[in-house]
Coordinates of C-alpha atoms and ligand atoms in Angstrom, one line a residue:
V62 CA 27.2 31.7 41.6
T63 CA 28.2 32.3 45.2
V64 CA 26.7 30.0 47.9
S65 CA 25.6 32.2 50.8
G66 CA 25.6 30.1 53.9
A67 CA 25.2 26.4 53.8
P68 CA 22.5 25.1 51.5
D69 CA 19.9 22.9 53.2
M70 CA 21.7 19.7 54.1
D71 CA 19.5 16.8 55.0
H72 CA 21.4 15.6 58.1
A73 CA 18.4 13.8 59.5
G74 CA 18.0 11.9 56.3
R75 CA 21.6 10.8 56.5
R76 CA 21.1 9.6 60.1
T77 CA 18.0 7.6 59.0
R78 CA 20.2 5.8 56.3
L79 CA 22.8 5.1 59.0
V80 CA 20.2 3.6 61.3
A81 CA 19.3 1.1 58.5
L82 CA 22.9 0.1 58.3
L83 CA 23.0 -0.4 62.1
A84 CA 20.0 -2.6 62.0
D85 CA 21.7 -4.8 59.3
R86 CA 24.6 -5.3 61.7
D87 CA 22.5 -5.9 64.8
L88 CA 24.0 -2.7 66.4
D89 CA 22.0 -0.7 69.0
G90 CA 24.0 2.4 68.3
L91 CA 27.2 3.8 66.8
V92 CA 29.6 6.2 68.4
V93 CA 31.1 8.4 65.6
T94 CA 34.6 9.7 66.4
S95 CA 35.7 10.9 62.9
L96 CA 35.2 14.7 62.8
V97 CA 34.4 14.6 59.1
N98 CA 31.7 12.0 59.8
V99 CA 30.4 14.1 62.7
R100 CA 30.0 17.0 60.3
Y101 CA 28.4 14.8 57.7
L102 CA 25.8 13.5 60.2
T103 CA 25.0 16.7 62.1
G104 CA 26.5 19.8 60.3
F105 CA 28.8 20.5 63.3
S106 CA 32.2 21.8 62.1
G107 CA 34.1 22.4 65.3
S108 CA 37.5 20.8 66.1
N109 CA 36.3 18.6 69.0
G110 CA 33.2 16.5 68.8
A111 CA 31.7 13.0 68.6
V112 CA 28.2 11.7 67.9
L113 CA 26.1 8.8 69.3
V114 CA 23.4 7.6 67.0
G115 CA 20.9 5.2 68.6
A116 CA 19.0 2.4 66.8
D117 CA 15.9 4.6 67.0
G118 CA 17.7 7.5 65.4
T119 CA 18.1 9.5 68.7
T120 CA 21.3 11.5 68.2
H121 CA 23.6 13.0 70.9
L122 CA 26.4 15.4 69.8
A123 CA 29.1 15.9 72.4
T124 CA 31.5 18.8 72.3
D125 CA 33.3 21.0 74.8
S126 CA 32.2 24.4 76.2
R127 CA 34.2 26.3 73.5
Y128 CA 31.7 25.0 70.9
T129 CA 28.4 25.0 72.8
E130 CA 26.9 27.9 70.9
Q131 CA 28.3 26.8 67.5
A132 CA 26.9 23.3 68.0
A133 CA 23.4 24.7 68.9
D134 CA 23.6 26.8 65.8
E135 CA 24.9 24.2 63.3
S136 CA 23.1 21.2 64.8
P137 CA 19.8 22.3 66.3
D138 CA 18.0 19.0 65.8
V139 CA 20.3 16.8 68.1
E140 CA 20.7 16.3 71.8
P141 CA 23.7 18.3 73.1
V142 CA 26.3 16.8 75.5
T143 CA 29.1 19.0 77.0
A144 CA 32.3 17.1 77.6
R145 CA 36.0 17.5 76.8
A146 CA 36.6 13.8 76.1
C147 CA 33.6 13.5 73.7
T148 CA 33.9 9.8 72.7
D149 CA 34.4 8.7 76.3
A150 CA 31.3 10.7 77.4
L151 CA 29.1 9.1 74.7
V152 CA 30.3 5.6 75.5
E153 CA 29.5 6.2 79.1
L154 CA 26.1 7.5 78.1
A155 CA 25.4 4.4 76.0
A156 CA 26.5 2.1 78.9
R157 CA 24.3 4.0 81.3
T158 CA 21.2 3.8 79.0
G159 CA 21.6 0.0 78.5
V160 CA 22.9 -0.1 75.0
R161 CA 23.8 -3.8 74.3
R162 CA 26.0 -3.7 71.2
L163 CA 27.6 -0.4 70.4
G164 CA 29.5 0.1 67.1
F165 CA 32.7 2.2 67.1
E166 CA 34.9 3.5 64.3
A167 CA 37.9 1.1 64.6
H168 CA 39.6 2.9 61.6
V169 CA 39.6 6.1 63.6
V170 CA 39.9 5.2 67.4
T171 CA 43.5 4.6 68.5
V172 CA 44.7 1.6 70.5
D173 CA 45.0 3.7 73.6
G174 CA 41.6 5.3 72.9
L175 CA 40.0 1.8 72.7
Q176 CA 41.5 0.8 76.1
E177 CA 39.8 3.9 77.6
L178 CA 36.5 3.1 75.9
L179 CA 36.6 -0.5 77.1
A180 CA 37.1 0.7 80.7
L181 CA 34.0 2.9 80.4
A182 CA 31.7 0.4 78.5
G183 CA 30.6 -1.7 81.5
G184 CA 28.2 -4.3 80.2
T185 CA 28.0 -2.7 76.7
E186 CA 29.8 -4.7 74.0
L187 CA 32.0 -2.6 71.7
V188 CA 31.9 -3.7 68.1
A189 CA 34.2 -2.6 65.3
S190 CA 31.7 -1.3 62.8
G191 CA 33.8 -0.7 59.7
P192 CA 33.5 2.5 57.7
L193 CA 29.7 2.8 57.8
V194 CA 29.5 6.6 57.5
E195 CA 32.2 6.7 54.8
T196 CA 30.1 4.3 52.8
L197 CA 27.1 6.6 53.0
R198 CA 29.3 9.6 52.1
T199 CA 30.4 8.0 48.8
V200 CA 27.2 9.0 46.9
K201 CA 26.5 12.8 47.3
D202 CA 23.2 14.5 47.4
E203 CA 22.5 17.6 45.2
A204 CA 23.3 20.0 48.1
E205 CA 26.7 18.5 48.4
V206 CA 27.3 18.5 44.6
A207 CA 26.3 22.2 44.6
L208 CA 29.2 22.9 47.0
L209 CA 31.6 20.8 45.0
R210 CA 30.5 22.6 41.9
E211 CA 31.2 25.9 43.6
A212 CA 34.6 24.8 44.8
C213 CA 35.5 23.7 41.3
A214 CA 34.3 27.0 39.7
I215 CA 36.4 29.0 42.2
S216 CA 39.4 26.9 41.2
D217 CA 38.7 27.4 37.5
R218 CA 38.4 31.2 37.9
A219 CA 41.6 31.3 39.9
L220 CA 43.5 29.5 37.2
A221 CA 42.1 31.7 34.5
D222 CA 43.4 34.8 36.4
L223 CA 46.7 33.2 37.2
L224 CA 47.8 32.1 33.7
P225 CA 48.4 35.5 32.1
Q226 CA 50.7 36.4 35.1
V227 CA 52.9 33.3 34.7
R228 CA 56.3 34.1 33.1
P229 CA 59.9 32.9 33.3
G230 CA 61.7 34.2 36.5
L231 CA 58.8 33.6 38.9
T232 CA 59.5 30.9 41.5
E233 CA 57.3 27.9 42.1
R234 CA 56.5 29.4 45.5
Q235 CA 55.5 32.7 44.1
V236 CA 53.2 31.0 41.6
A237 CA 51.6 28.8 44.4
R238 CA 51.1 31.9 46.5
A239 CA 49.4 33.8 43.7
L240 CA 47.2 30.9 42.8
E241 CA 46.2 30.4 46.5
D242 CA 45.5 34.1 46.9
L243 CA 43.3 34.1 43.8
M244 CA 41.3 31.1 45.1
R245 CA 40.6 33.0 48.4
D246 CA 39.8 36.2 46.4
H247 CA 37.2 34.2 44.4
G248 CA 35.5 33.0 47.6
A249 CA 37.2 29.9 48.8
D250 CA 36.9 29.0 52.5
G251 CA 40.4 27.7 52.2
L252 CA 42.6 25.4 50.2
A253 CA 41.6 21.8 49.5
F254 CA 45.3 20.8 50.0
D255 CA 48.7 22.3 49.7
S256 CA 49.1 23.3 46.0
I257 CA 51.5 21.5 43.8
V258 CA 53.4 23.8 41.5
A259 CA 56.1 21.8 39.7
S260 CA 58.3 23.3 37.0
G261 CA 60.8 21.9 34.6
P262 CA 62.4 18.6 35.9
Y263 CA 60.2 18.8 39.0
S264 CA 57.1 18.4 36.9
A265 CA 58.2 14.7 36.7
V266 CA 57.6 14.4 40.5
P267 CA 54.0 13.5 41.0
H268 CA 53.6 15.3 44.4
H269 CA 56.2 17.9 44.3
A270 CA 56.1 20.7 47.0
P271 CA 56.8 24.2 45.5
T272 CA 60.5 25.4 45.8
D273 CA 62.4 28.6 45.1
R274 CA 63.3 27.3 41.6
A275 CA 62.6 30.0 39.0
L276 CA 60.6 29.1 36.0
E277 CA 62.5 28.9 32.7
R278 CA 61.6 29.1 29.1
G279 CA 61.0 25.5 27.9
D280 CA 59.6 24.3 31.2
L281 CA 56.6 22.2 31.6
L282 CA 54.6 23.6 34.5
K283 CA 52.2 21.3 36.4
L284 CA 49.6 22.9 38.7
D285 CA 47.6 20.6 41.0
F286 CA 45.3 22.5 43.3
G287 CA 41.8 23.1 44.5
A288 CA 39.6 25.4 46.6
R289 CA 37.4 24.4 49.5
A290 CA 33.8 25.6 49.7
G291 CA 31.4 24.8 52.5
G292 CA 33.8 22.0 53.5
Y293 CA 33.9 20.4 50.0
H294 CA 37.1 20.0 48.1
A295 CA 37.9 20.7 44.5
D296 CA 40.8 18.8 42.9
M297 CA 42.2 19.7 39.5
T298 CA 45.5 19.6 37.6
R299 CA 46.6 21.4 34.5
T300 CA 50.0 21.3 32.8
C301 CA 51.3 24.1 30.6
V302 CA 54.5 24.9 28.8
L303 CA 56.6 28.1 28.9
G304 CA 57.3 28.9 25.2
E305 CA 56.7 26.6 22.2
P306 CA 56.6 23.0 23.3
A307 CA 59.4 20.6 22.3
D308 CA 58.3 17.5 20.4
W309 CA 58.6 15.2 23.4
Q310 CA 56.5 17.6 25.5
A311 CA 53.7 17.8 22.9
E312 CA 53.8 14.0 22.5
I313 CA 53.4 13.1 26.2
Y314 CA 50.8 15.8 26.5
A315 CA 48.8 14.2 23.7
V316 CA 49.0 10.8 25.3
V317 CA 47.9 12.0 28.7
A318 CA 45.0 14.0 27.2
T319 CA 43.8 11.0 25.2
A320 CA 44.1 8.8 28.3
Q321 CA 42.2 11.3 30.4
R322 CA 39.4 11.6 27.9
A323 CA 39.1 7.8 27.8
G324 CA 39.0 7.7 31.6
R325 CA 36.2 10.3 31.7
E326 CA 34.2 8.5 29.0
A327 CA 34.4 5.3 31.0
L328 CA 32.6 6.9 34.0
A329 CA 29.1 5.4 34.2
P330 CA 26.9 3.9 36.8
G331 CA 27.7 0.2 37.1
A332 CA 31.2 0.6 35.5
A333 CA 33.8 -1.5 37.4
L334 CA 36.3 0.7 39.1
A335 CA 39.2 -1.3 37.7
H336 CA 37.8 -1.0 34.2
V337 CA 37.7 2.8 34.5
D338 CA 41.4 2.8 35.4
A339 CA 42.2 0.4 32.6
A340 CA 40.4 2.6 30.0
A341 CA 42.9 5.3 30.6
R342 CA 45.9 3.2 31.5
S343 CA 45.7 1.2 28.2
V344 CA 46.1 4.4 26.2
V345 CA 49.4 5.2 28.1
E346 CA 50.6 1.6 27.8
A347 CA 49.9 1.5 24.1
A348 CA 52.2 4.6 23.8
G349 CA 54.9 2.5 25.5
L350 CA 54.7 4.8 28.6
G351 CA 52.9 2.4 31.0
E352 CA 55.9 2.3 33.4
R353 CA 55.8 6.2 33.6
F354 CA 52.2 6.2 35.0
G355 CA 52.7 4.8 38.5
H356 CA 49.7 6.0 40.4
G357 CA 46.0 5.2 40.3
L358 CA 43.6 7.0 37.9
G359 CA 41.6 8.8 40.5
H360 CA 39.6 9.0 43.8
G361 CA 36.4 10.1 45.3
V362 CA 36.3 13.6 46.6
G363 CA 33.9 15.5 49.0
L364 CA 34.3 16.5 52.6
E365 CA 37.8 15.1 52.3
I366 CA 40.2 15.4 49.4
H367 CA 40.7 11.6 49.1
E368 CA 37.5 9.5 49.7
A369 CA 36.1 6.2 48.4
P370 CA 36.0 5.0 45.7
L371 CA 39.6 4.6 44.6
L372 CA 39.9 4.2 40.8
S373 CA 42.9 1.8 40.4
A374 CA 43.8 -1.4 38.8
T375 CA 43.2 -3.4 42.0
S376 CA 39.9 -1.7 43.0
A377 CA 36.9 -3.9 43.5
G378 CA 33.4 -2.6 43.1
T379 CA 31.4 -0.4 40.7
L380 CA 30.5 3.2 40.3
V381 CA 27.2 4.6 41.5
A382 CA 25.4 7.6 40.1
G383 CA 25.9 10.7 42.2
T384 CA 29.5 9.8 43.1
P385 CA 32.1 12.6 42.5
V386 CA 35.5 11.3 41.4
T387 CA 38.7 12.6 39.9
V388 CA 40.3 11.4 36.7
E389 CA 44.0 12.1 36.7
P390 CA 46.4 10.1 34.5
G391 CA 50.0 11.3 34.3
V392 CA 53.2 10.5 32.5
Y393 CA 56.5 11.4 34.3
L394 CA 59.9 11.2 32.7
P395 CA 62.5 11.6 35.5
G396 CA 64.9 14.4 35.1
R397 CA 63.0 15.8 32.1
G398 CA 59.4 16.6 33.0
G399 CA 55.9 15.3 33.4
V400 CA 52.3 15.9 32.5
R401 CA 49.2 15.3 34.5
I402 CA 45.6 16.3 33.6
E403 CA 43.0 16.1 36.3
D404 CA 39.3 16.9 36.5
T405 CA 36.7 16.4 39.1
L406 CA 33.4 14.9 37.7
V407 CA 30.2 13.5 39.0
V408 CA 29.0 10.1 37.8
R409 CA 25.6 10.6 36.3
D410 CA 23.1 8.4 34.3
G411 CA 24.4 9.2 30.8
A412 CA 27.5 11.3 30.5
P413 CA 29.3 12.4 33.7
E414 CA 29.0 16.0 34.8
L415 CA 32.3 17.8 34.5
L416 CA 32.9 20.2 37.4
T417 CA 36.3 21.6 36.5
T418 CA 35.9 23.2 33.1
S419 CA 39.2 24.9 32.3
T420 CA 40.5 24.0 28.9
K421 CA 42.6 20.8 28.5
D422 CA 44.4 22.0 25.4
L423 CA 48.1 22.4 25.9
L424 CA 48.5 26.0 27.1
V425 CA 51.6 27.8 25.8
L426 CA 52.5 30.6 28.2
G427 CA 54.9 33.5 28.1
Ligands
ZN19 ZN1 44.9 16.8 42.4
ZN20 ZN1 43.4 14.0 42.9

C-alpha cells in the first residue's frame, strides 16, 4: 500500500487538546519553537517556523518568505505571519495583544534565545511550559499509525530484497548503501536515521557506524535501520549469520529472541514501563548475560526516531493504547559479536500490533 499524499491529519483537533493543557496550567498561550511540534500542530514541514497557540485556539504560524507558499498549502487553517526570527515575532505579537502568561518550550529555546524573548516580552510573563506537545504526541491517531505502518512495510521490503545479495566480501558500507537505496526504491521519503551495519566483532558495538570492513564467513551481521514515510520513522533490527552459526552465536541469538518475545508480550495498556523492560531483561539475566545488555529495552517512535516513552528499568509511568514503541533487547560480547532484535509495535487493547513483520528466525546467509 502506498500512501499518496498526506492522509487527513487532524491538526485542529491536536490544537484543541493542547488548549485544554494550557487551561490546566493557567497559560494564555504557548509559543512553540520545536519544528517537529510545529509540524505536529499545523502540518507545516519547512525548516524555519514557530507557532503561537492562544487560549481560545487561535493559531499563528510564523515562517520566512521562502516558505510562504508551502505554509499556505500545508497549513491553510492558521493565521500566517512572515518573519525570519519566528519565535521572536510571535512573542512580540503575544505581548502586543495583551497575553498575560505565555508558555515557551524551555527544553528547546537556548539560553541566548530566552534573553532575546525576555527583551521582547514587555509585560507578558514567560513561563517554562514543559514538554506539552511531546506529551500529546506520545499517543498516535490512526492517520499517524498508517504512516508508521507504511514506513515499516518499506523497511521490511528493503530487507527482503537485500538479504539474497549479502555475501562475504561486501563491505559494511556497501551493504548500508544497498539497503538505503532499496528503502528509497520502495518509496521512503528518506532514512529514519543513519543505518547501522555491523559485522563480525563490530556487531558487539551497539551503535556501530558502517566501515570498509569486508564481511567474512562466520560473521554475525547486525542491521539496524528504518525508512521514513510522511515524516514518520520506522525502526527495526535484524541479526543474521554468514554461514552455519557457531554454538555461541546460536545460543545468544536464542536468548535475545526469547527476551524480545517476552518484551513484546508485556506490551499492554496500563503496563508499567519498567515492568516491560524487566520482562525482557529478566530473560537475559537468567541466561547469565545481564551485564551484556547495557541499554534500555525500547523507546517511542513517530515524527522523531526517539520519543517518549522510554522503556527502561528506571522509567516511571505506564503504557497507553495507541502508543508506538520499539522492543530491542541485545546481547553484546566484546571482540566476538553481538545480537539485537528490534521491532516497532503499537500498544493496543489486547495484543500489540506488530508493524515490522520480517522473520525473527536466525537467518543463515551465503
Ligand atoms: Zn533501531
Ligand atoms: Zn530503536
